[in-house]
PDB file of C-alpha atoms and ligand atoms in Angstrom:
ATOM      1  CA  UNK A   1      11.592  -4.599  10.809  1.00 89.00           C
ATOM      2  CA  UNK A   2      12.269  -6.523  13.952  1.00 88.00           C
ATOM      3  CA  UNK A   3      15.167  -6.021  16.479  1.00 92.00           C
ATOM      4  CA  UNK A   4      16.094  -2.434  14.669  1.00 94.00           C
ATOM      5  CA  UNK A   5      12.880  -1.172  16.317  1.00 95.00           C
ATOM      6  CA  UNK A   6      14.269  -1.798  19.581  1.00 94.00           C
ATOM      7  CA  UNK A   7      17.927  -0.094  18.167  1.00 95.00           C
ATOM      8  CA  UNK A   8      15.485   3.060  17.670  1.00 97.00           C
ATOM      9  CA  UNK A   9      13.937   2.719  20.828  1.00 96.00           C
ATOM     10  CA  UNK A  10      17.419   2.620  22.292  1.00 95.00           C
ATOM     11  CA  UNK A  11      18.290   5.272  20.403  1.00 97.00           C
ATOM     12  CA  UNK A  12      16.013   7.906  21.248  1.00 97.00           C
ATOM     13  CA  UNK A  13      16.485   6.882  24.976  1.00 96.00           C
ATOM     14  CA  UNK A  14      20.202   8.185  24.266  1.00 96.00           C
ATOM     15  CA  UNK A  15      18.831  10.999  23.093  1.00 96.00           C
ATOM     16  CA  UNK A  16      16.326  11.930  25.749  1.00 96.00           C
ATOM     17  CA  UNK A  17      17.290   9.670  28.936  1.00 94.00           C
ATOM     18  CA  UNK A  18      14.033  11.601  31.547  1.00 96.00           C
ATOM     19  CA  UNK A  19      12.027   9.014  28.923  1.00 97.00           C
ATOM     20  CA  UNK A  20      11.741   5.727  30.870  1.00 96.00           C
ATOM     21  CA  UNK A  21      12.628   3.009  27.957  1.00 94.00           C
ATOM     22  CA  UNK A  22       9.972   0.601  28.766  1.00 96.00           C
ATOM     23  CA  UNK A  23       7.458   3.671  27.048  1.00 97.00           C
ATOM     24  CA  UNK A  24      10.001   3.766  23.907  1.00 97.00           C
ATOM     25  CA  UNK A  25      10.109   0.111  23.528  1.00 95.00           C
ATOM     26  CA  UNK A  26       6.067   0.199  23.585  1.00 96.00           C
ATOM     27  CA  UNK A  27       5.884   2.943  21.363  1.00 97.00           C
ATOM     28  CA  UNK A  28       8.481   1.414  19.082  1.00 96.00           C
ATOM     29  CA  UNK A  29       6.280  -1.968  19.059  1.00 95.00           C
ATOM     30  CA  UNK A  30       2.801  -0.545  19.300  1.00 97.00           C
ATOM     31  CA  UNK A  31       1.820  -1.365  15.843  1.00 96.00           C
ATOM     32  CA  UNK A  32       2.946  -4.426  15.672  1.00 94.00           C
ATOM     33  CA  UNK A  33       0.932  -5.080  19.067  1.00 94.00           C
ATOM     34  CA  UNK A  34      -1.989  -3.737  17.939  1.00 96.00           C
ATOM     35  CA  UNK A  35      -1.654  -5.756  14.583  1.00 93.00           C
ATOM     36  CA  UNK A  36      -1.478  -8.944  16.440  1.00 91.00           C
ATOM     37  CA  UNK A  37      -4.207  -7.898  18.959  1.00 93.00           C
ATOM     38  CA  UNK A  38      -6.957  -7.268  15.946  1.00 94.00           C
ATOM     39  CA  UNK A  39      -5.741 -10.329  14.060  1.00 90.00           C
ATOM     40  CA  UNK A  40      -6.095 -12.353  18.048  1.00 92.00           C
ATOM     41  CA  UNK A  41      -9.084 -10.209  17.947  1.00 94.00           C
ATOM     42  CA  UNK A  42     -10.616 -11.506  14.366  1.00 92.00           C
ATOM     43  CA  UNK A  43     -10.415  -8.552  12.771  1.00 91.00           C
ATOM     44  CA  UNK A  44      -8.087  -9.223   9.293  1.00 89.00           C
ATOM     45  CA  UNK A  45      -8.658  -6.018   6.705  1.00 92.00           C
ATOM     46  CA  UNK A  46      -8.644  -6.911   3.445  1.00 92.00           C
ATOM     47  CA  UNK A  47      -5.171  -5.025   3.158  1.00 93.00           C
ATOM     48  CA  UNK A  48      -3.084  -6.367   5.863  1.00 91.00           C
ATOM     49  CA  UNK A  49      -1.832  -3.459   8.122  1.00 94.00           C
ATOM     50  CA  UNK A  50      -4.808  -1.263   7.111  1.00 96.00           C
ATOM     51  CA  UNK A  51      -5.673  -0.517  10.976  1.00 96.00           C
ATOM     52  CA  UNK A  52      -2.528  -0.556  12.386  1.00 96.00           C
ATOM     53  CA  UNK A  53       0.259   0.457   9.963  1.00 96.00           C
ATOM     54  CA  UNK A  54      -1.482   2.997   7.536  1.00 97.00           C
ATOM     55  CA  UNK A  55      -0.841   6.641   7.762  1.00 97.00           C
ATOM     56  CA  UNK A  56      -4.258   7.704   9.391  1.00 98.00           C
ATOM     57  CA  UNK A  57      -4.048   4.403  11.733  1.00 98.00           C
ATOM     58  CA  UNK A  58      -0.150   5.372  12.617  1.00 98.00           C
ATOM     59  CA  UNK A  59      -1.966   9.265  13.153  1.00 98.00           C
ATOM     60  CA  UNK A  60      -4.391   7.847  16.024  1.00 98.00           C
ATOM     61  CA  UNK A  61      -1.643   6.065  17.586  1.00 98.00           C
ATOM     62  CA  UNK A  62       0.636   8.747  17.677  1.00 98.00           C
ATOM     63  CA  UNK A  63      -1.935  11.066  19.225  1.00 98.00           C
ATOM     64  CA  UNK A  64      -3.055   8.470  21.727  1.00 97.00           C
ATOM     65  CA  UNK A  65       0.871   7.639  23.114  1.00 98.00           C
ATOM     66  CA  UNK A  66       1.464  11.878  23.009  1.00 98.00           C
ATOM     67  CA  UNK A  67      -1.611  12.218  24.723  1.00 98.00           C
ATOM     68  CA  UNK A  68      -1.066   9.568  27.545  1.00 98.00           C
ATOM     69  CA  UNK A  69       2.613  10.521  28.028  1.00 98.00           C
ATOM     70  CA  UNK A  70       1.412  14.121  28.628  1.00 98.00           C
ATOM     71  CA  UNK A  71      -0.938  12.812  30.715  1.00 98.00           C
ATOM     72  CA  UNK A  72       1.390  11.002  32.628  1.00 98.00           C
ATOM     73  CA  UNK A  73       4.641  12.845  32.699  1.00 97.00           C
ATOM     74  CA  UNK A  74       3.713  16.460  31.721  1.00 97.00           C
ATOM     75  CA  UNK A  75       6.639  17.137  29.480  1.00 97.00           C
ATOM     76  CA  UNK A  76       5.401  18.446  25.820  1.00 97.00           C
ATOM     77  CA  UNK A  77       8.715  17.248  24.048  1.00 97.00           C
ATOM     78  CA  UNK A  78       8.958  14.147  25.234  1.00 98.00           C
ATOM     79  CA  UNK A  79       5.611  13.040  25.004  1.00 98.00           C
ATOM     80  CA  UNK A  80       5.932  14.186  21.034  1.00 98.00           C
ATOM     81  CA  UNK A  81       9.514  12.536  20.725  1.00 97.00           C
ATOM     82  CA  UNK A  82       7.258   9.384  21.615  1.00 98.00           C
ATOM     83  CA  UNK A  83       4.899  10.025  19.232  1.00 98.00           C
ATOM     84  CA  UNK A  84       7.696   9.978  16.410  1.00 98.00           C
ATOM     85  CA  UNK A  85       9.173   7.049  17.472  1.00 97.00           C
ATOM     86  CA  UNK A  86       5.397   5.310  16.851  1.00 98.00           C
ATOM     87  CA  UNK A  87       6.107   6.987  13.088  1.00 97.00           C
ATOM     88  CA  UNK A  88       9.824   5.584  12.894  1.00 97.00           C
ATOM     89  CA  UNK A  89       7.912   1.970  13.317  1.00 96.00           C
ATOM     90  CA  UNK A  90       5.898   2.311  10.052  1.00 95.00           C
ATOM     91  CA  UNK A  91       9.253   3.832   7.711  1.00 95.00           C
ATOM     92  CA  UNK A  92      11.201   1.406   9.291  1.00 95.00           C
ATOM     93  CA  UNK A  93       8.353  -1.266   8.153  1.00 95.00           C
ATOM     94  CA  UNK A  94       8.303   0.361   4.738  1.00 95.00           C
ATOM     95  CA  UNK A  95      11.760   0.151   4.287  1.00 95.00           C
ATOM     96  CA  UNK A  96      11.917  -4.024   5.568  1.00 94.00           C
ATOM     97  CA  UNK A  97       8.444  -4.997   4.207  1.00 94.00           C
ATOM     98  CA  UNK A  98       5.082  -3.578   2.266  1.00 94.00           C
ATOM     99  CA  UNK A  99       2.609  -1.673   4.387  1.00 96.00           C
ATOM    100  CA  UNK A 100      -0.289   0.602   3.395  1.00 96.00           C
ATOM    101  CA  UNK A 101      -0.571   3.590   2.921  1.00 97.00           C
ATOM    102  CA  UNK A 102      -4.274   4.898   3.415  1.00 97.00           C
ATOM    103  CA  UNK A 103      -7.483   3.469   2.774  1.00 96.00           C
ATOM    104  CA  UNK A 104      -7.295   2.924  -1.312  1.00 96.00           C
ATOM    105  CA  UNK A 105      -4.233   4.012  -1.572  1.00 96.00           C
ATOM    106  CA  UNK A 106      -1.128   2.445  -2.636  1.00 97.00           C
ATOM    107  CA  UNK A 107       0.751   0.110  -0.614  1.00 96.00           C
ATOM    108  CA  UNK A 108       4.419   0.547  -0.955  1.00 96.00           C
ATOM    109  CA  UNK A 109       7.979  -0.526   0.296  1.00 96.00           C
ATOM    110  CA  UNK A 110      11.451  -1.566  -0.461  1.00 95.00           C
ATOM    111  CA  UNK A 111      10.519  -4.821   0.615  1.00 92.00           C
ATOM    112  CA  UNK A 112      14.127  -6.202   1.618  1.00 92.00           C
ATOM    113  CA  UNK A 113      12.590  -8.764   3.974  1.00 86.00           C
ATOM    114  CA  UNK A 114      12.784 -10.169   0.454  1.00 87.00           C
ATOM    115  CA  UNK A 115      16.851 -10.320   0.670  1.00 89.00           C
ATOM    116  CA  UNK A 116      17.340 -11.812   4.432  1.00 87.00           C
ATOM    117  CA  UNK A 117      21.299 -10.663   3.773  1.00 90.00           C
ATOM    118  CA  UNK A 118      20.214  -7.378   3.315  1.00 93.00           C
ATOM    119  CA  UNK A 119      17.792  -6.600   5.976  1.00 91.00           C
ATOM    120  CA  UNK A 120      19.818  -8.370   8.351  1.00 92.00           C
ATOM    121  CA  UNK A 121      22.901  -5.662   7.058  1.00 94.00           C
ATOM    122  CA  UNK A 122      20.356  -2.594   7.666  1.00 95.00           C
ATOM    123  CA  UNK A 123      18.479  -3.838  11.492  1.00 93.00           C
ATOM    124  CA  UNK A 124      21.970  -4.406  12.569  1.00 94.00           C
ATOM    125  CA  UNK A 125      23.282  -1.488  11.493  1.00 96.00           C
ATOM    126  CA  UNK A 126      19.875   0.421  12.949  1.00 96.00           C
ATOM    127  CA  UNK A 127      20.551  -1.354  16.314  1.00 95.00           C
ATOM    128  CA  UNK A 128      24.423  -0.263  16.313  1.00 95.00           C
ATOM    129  CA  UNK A 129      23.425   3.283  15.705  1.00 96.00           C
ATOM    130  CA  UNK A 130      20.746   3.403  18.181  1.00 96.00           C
ATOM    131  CA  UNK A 131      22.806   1.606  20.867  1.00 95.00           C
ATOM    132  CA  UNK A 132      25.966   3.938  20.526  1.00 95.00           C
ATOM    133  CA  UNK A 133      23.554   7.054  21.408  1.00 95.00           C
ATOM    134  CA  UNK A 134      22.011   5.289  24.264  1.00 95.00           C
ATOM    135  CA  UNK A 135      25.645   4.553  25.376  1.00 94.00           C
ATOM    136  CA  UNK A 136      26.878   8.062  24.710  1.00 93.00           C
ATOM    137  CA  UNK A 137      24.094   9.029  26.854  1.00 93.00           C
ATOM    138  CA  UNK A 138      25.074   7.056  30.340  1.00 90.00           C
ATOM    139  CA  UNK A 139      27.528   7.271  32.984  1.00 88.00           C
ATOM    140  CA  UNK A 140      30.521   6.153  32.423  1.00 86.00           C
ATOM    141  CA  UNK A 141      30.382   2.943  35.006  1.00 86.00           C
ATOM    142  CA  UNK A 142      27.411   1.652  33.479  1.00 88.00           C
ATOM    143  CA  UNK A 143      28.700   2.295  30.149  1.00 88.00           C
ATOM    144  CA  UNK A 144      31.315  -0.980  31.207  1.00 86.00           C
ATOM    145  CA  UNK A 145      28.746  -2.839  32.510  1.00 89.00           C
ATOM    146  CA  UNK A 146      28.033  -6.202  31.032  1.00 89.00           C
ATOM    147  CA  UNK A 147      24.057  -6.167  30.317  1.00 88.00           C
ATOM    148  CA  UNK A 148      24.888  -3.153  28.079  1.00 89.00           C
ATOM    149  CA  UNK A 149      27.150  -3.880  26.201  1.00 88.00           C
ATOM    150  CA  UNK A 150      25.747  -7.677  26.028  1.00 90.00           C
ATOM    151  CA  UNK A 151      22.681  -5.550  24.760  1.00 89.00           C
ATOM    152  CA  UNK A 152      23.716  -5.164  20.873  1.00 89.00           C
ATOM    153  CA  UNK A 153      24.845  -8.801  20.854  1.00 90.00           C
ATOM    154  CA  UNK A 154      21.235 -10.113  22.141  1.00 91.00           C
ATOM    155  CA  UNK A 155      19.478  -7.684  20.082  1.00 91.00           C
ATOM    156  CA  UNK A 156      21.696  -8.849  16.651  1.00 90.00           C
ATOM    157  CA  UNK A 157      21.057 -12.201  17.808  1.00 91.00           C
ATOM    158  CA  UNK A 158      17.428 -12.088  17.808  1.00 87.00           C
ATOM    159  CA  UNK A 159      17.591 -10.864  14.451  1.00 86.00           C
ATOM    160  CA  UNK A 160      19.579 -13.112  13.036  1.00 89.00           C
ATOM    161  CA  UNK A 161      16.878 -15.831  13.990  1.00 89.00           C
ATOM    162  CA  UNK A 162      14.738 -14.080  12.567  1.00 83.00           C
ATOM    163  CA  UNK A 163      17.021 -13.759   9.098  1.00 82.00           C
ATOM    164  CA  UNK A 164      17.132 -17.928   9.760  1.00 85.00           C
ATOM    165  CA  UNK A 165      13.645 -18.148  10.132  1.00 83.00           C
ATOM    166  CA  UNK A 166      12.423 -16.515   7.269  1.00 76.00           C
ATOM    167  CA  UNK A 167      15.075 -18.054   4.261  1.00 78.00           C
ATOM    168  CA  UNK A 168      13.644 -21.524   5.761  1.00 81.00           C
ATOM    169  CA  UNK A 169      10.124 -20.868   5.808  1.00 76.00           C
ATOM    170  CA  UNK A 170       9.754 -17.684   3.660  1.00 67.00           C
ATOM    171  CA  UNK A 171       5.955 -17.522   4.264  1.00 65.00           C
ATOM    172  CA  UNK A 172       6.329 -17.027   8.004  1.00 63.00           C
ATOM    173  CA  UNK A 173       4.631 -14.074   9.303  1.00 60.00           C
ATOM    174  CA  UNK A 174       3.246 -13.044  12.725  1.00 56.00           C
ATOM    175  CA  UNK A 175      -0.613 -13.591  12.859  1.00 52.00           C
TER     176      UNK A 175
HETATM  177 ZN1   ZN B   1       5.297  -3.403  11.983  1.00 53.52          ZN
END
C-alpha cells in the first residue's frame, strides 16, 4: 500500500485532531522507513519484511511510537491510537502485497499489487474515506480551503503513478 497509508493517517487525524499529523504520517510510514533504512543499512533477511513488517517487528514498533508519544505528549489514548495506526500499515500491506508473518511462519496476503486496477480501486477508496473524516473533523473555513480539498487529488495522483509504474516495470520495488 502506498498513498492509502497517508488516507489512514488522514483519517485518524479526523478522528483525533490534539494528534499533530506529521506523528500519524510517521507512524503510518514507519515500516516502510525502517525497511528502506536496514536494506540502506545492508541488512536484507532472507524473508523480505522479516524486521520491519512481521508481527513481533510491527510489536516493537508499536511500543516504541506509544512509548515516545507518551513521552512526549502525555495523553494515554492518543499515544495508543498511534500505535494502531503503525498496525493499520502492515494489514493494509497484507491486503496490497505479501508480508510475513513471524519468524518461520507463513507469509501471507491478497496480493492485489498483482491487479494495478484493483489496488488502485481500494488506496483510492482508503484515501477518500480517510480524507472525509479528517474533513468532518475541521472548521468549516478551512474545510473550503484549496490545499484540502486539493489534498485527495495529490494523494490519488501519486498513486496512480505508482499504478503506472508498476504495469510498466512490474518488478519495481523500493530497496
Ligand atoms: Zn509497507
Amino acid at each position: 500500500m502506498y498513498a492509502g497509508h497517508i488516507g489512514i493517517a488522514l483519517g485518524a487525524k479526523g478522528l483525533r485532531s490534539s494528534i499533530p499529523l506529521w506523528v500519524l504520517v510517521v507512524a503510518t510510514q514507519l515500516p516502510d522507513w525502517t525497511d528502506a533504512s536496514l536494506c540502506l543499512a545492508g541488512v536484507r533477511p532472507s524473508v523480505p519484511g522479516m524486521f520491519s513488517h512481521s508481527l513481533p517487528a510491527v510489536a516493537g514498533l508499536m511500543a516504541l511510537t506509544s512509548l515516545l508519544y507518551f513521552a512526549a505528549y502525555r495523553d494515554r489514548a492518543s499515544a495508543a491510537l498511534v500505535s494502531i495506526i503503525v498496525l493499520t500499515h502492515v494489514f493494509g500491506d497484507y491486503v496490497t502485497g505479501y508480508k510475513p508473518t513471524w519468524p518461520g511462519g507463513p507469509v501471507i496476503g491478497l496480493g492485489i499489487y498483482d491487479y494495478p486496477a484493483i489496488d488502485f480501486a481500494v488506496e483510492a477508496l482508503v484515501i477518500a474515506t480517510g480524507w472525509m473524516l479528517y474533513r468532518s473533523s475541521i472548521a468549516d473555513s478551512r474545510r473550503l480551503s484549496l490545499p484540502v480539498n486539493l489534498l485527495p487529488a495529490a494523494l490519488v495522483g501519486f498513486q496512480l503513478a505508482a499504478a503506472i509504474a508498476f504495469t510498466i516495470s512490474p518488478g519495481l520495488r523500493k530497496c
